[in-house]
Amino acid sequence: SLPPSYCAKLVKVMLDLQSYRRGSNVFAGKHGFITLRELFRWAERYRLSEVTAQNYDWIKHIATDAFMLLAGRVRKEEEVAVIQHILEKQFKKKLVPETIFSKENFEK
C-alpha cells in the first residue's frame, strides 16, 4: 500500500489544483480539476507497479504517473504548465513532458 507520506503529497497536489481552479478560469468546468476518483487511480498505480529495484525513485515515479494522468487529459498548454508546476513543487522533482510521453519511456 501507499506510504502515508506519499498519500499526503497526493492530497496536497489535489488541494493545490482545486485552489488554483477557484482563483482562475483555467480548469473551468465541472471536471476541470483532479477528482477523488483520479486520486485513487493515481495511488493504485503505485500498488500495481512491478518495479523491484532497491534504489528506485518512487517519488519521481508517482509524480510522473500523476503528470500522465492529469496533463494527458487537458487540452491547453496553460493547464499542462499549471499541473507540471504544482507537481514539481510538491514532489520536488523536475518533470520533462517530452521525456515522459516519449516512445522510449513506454518501452521500459
Short mmCIF file of C-alpha atoms in Angstrom, two decimals:
data_model
loop_
_atom_site.label_atom_id
_atom_site.label_comp_id
_atom_site.label_asym_id
_atom_site.label_seq_id
_atom_site.Cartn_x
_atom_site.Cartn_y
_atom_site.Cartn_z
CA SER A 1 0.00 0.00 0.00
CA LEU A 2 0.99 3.63 -0.43
CA PRO A 3 3.06 5.04 2.44
CA PRO A 4 1.35 7.83 4.43
CA SER A 5 4.00 10.40 3.41
CA TYR A 6 3.21 9.72 -0.26
CA CYS A 7 -0.53 9.93 0.44
CA ALA A 8 -0.01 13.35 1.97
CA LYS A 9 1.76 14.55 -1.17
CA LEU A 10 -1.07 13.29 -3.37
CA VAL A 11 -3.64 15.12 -1.28
CA LYS A 12 -1.54 18.32 -1.34
CA VAL A 13 -1.45 18.18 -5.14
CA MET A 14 -5.21 17.74 -5.25
CA LEU A 15 -5.76 20.68 -2.88
CA ASP A 16 -3.36 22.90 -4.83
CA LEU A 17 -5.11 22.12 -8.11
CA GLN A 18 -8.50 22.80 -6.56
CA SER A 19 -7.24 26.04 -5.05
CA TYR A 20 -5.82 27.13 -8.39
CA ARG A 21 -9.12 26.33 -10.08
CA ARG A 22 -11.02 28.59 -7.69
CA GLY A 23 -8.69 31.51 -8.43
CA SER A 24 -8.52 31.14 -12.20
CA ASN A 25 -10.52 30.32 -15.29
CA VAL A 26 -8.04 27.58 -16.07
CA PHE A 27 -9.65 24.23 -15.33
CA ALA A 28 -13.07 25.82 -15.68
CA GLY A 29 -15.94 23.39 -15.86
CA LYS A 30 -17.40 20.57 -13.85
CA HIS A 31 -14.48 18.16 -14.30
CA GLY A 32 -11.71 20.73 -14.51
CA PHE A 33 -9.57 19.60 -11.59
CA ILE A 34 -8.41 16.37 -10.03
CA THR A 35 -11.23 14.29 -8.62
CA LEU A 36 -11.13 11.79 -5.79
CA ARG A 37 -11.51 9.05 -8.36
CA GLU A 38 -8.35 10.24 -10.11
CA LEU A 39 -6.57 10.48 -6.78
CA PHE A 40 -7.43 6.84 -6.03
CA ARG A 41 -6.39 5.74 -9.54
CA TRP A 42 -3.10 7.54 -9.04
CA ALA A 43 -2.49 5.77 -5.72
CA GLU A 44 -3.49 2.43 -7.23
CA ARG A 45 -0.74 2.74 -9.85
CA TYR A 46 1.82 2.62 -7.03
CA ARG A 47 0.34 -0.60 -5.66
CA LEU A 48 0.20 -2.24 -9.07
CA SER A 49 3.74 -1.28 -10.06
CA GLU A 50 6.07 -4.19 -10.71
CA VAL A 51 9.31 -2.29 -10.08
CA THR A 52 11.54 -4.14 -7.64
CA ALA A 53 14.81 -2.18 -7.89
CA GLN A 54 16.25 -1.35 -4.47
CA ASN A 55 17.15 2.31 -5.11
CA TYR A 56 14.17 3.12 -7.33
CA ASP A 57 12.95 6.74 -7.18
CA TRP A 58 9.32 6.22 -6.14
CA ILE A 59 8.70 9.95 -5.68
CA LYS A 60 9.66 10.56 -9.32
CA HIS A 61 7.55 7.56 -10.35
CA ILE A 62 4.46 8.90 -8.58
CA ALA A 63 4.99 12.43 -9.94
CA THR A 64 5.36 11.05 -13.47
CA ASP A 65 2.22 8.94 -13.14
CA ALA A 66 0.32 11.99 -11.93
CA PHE A 67 1.54 14.04 -14.85
CA MET A 68 0.42 11.35 -17.30
CA LEU A 69 -2.99 11.06 -15.64
CA LEU A 70 -3.66 14.78 -15.28
CA ALA A 71 -1.79 16.55 -18.07
CA GLY A 72 -2.68 13.82 -20.53
CA ARG A 73 -6.34 14.80 -20.42
CA VAL A 74 -6.15 18.60 -20.64
CA ARG A 75 -6.12 20.44 -23.94
CA LYS A 76 -4.46 23.78 -23.20
CA GLU A 77 -0.72 24.25 -22.69
CA GLU A 78 -1.50 26.64 -19.83
CA GLU A 79 -3.26 23.83 -18.00
CA VAL A 80 -0.33 21.46 -18.58
CA ALA A 81 2.05 24.10 -17.22
CA VAL A 82 -0.05 24.54 -14.05
CA ILE A 83 -0.15 20.79 -13.45
CA GLN A 84 3.59 20.48 -14.04
CA HIS A 85 4.35 23.40 -11.71
CA ILE A 86 2.23 22.02 -8.86
CA LEU A 87 3.65 18.50 -9.20
CA GLU A 88 7.21 19.80 -9.27
CA LYS A 89 6.52 21.99 -6.24
CA GLN A 90 5.01 19.19 -4.14
CA PHE A 91 7.35 16.36 -5.20
CA LYS A 92 10.49 18.47 -5.65
CA LYS A 93 11.28 16.62 -8.88
CA LYS A 94 11.77 18.06 -12.35
CA LEU A 95 9.31 16.73 -14.91
CA VAL A 96 10.15 16.82 -18.61
CA PRO A 97 6.95 16.20 -20.60
CA GLU A 98 8.83 15.35 -23.80
CA THR A 99 10.58 12.53 -21.96
CA ILE A 100 7.50 11.32 -20.10
CA PHE A 101 5.45 10.89 -23.27
CA SER A 102 8.34 9.54 -25.37
CA LYS A 103 8.29 6.13 -27.00
CA GLU A 104 11.40 5.09 -25.05
CA ASN A 105 9.68 5.78 -21.73
CA PHE A 106 6.79 3.46 -22.58
CA GLU A 107 9.09 0.65 -23.63
CA LYS A 108 10.68 0.48 -20.16
#
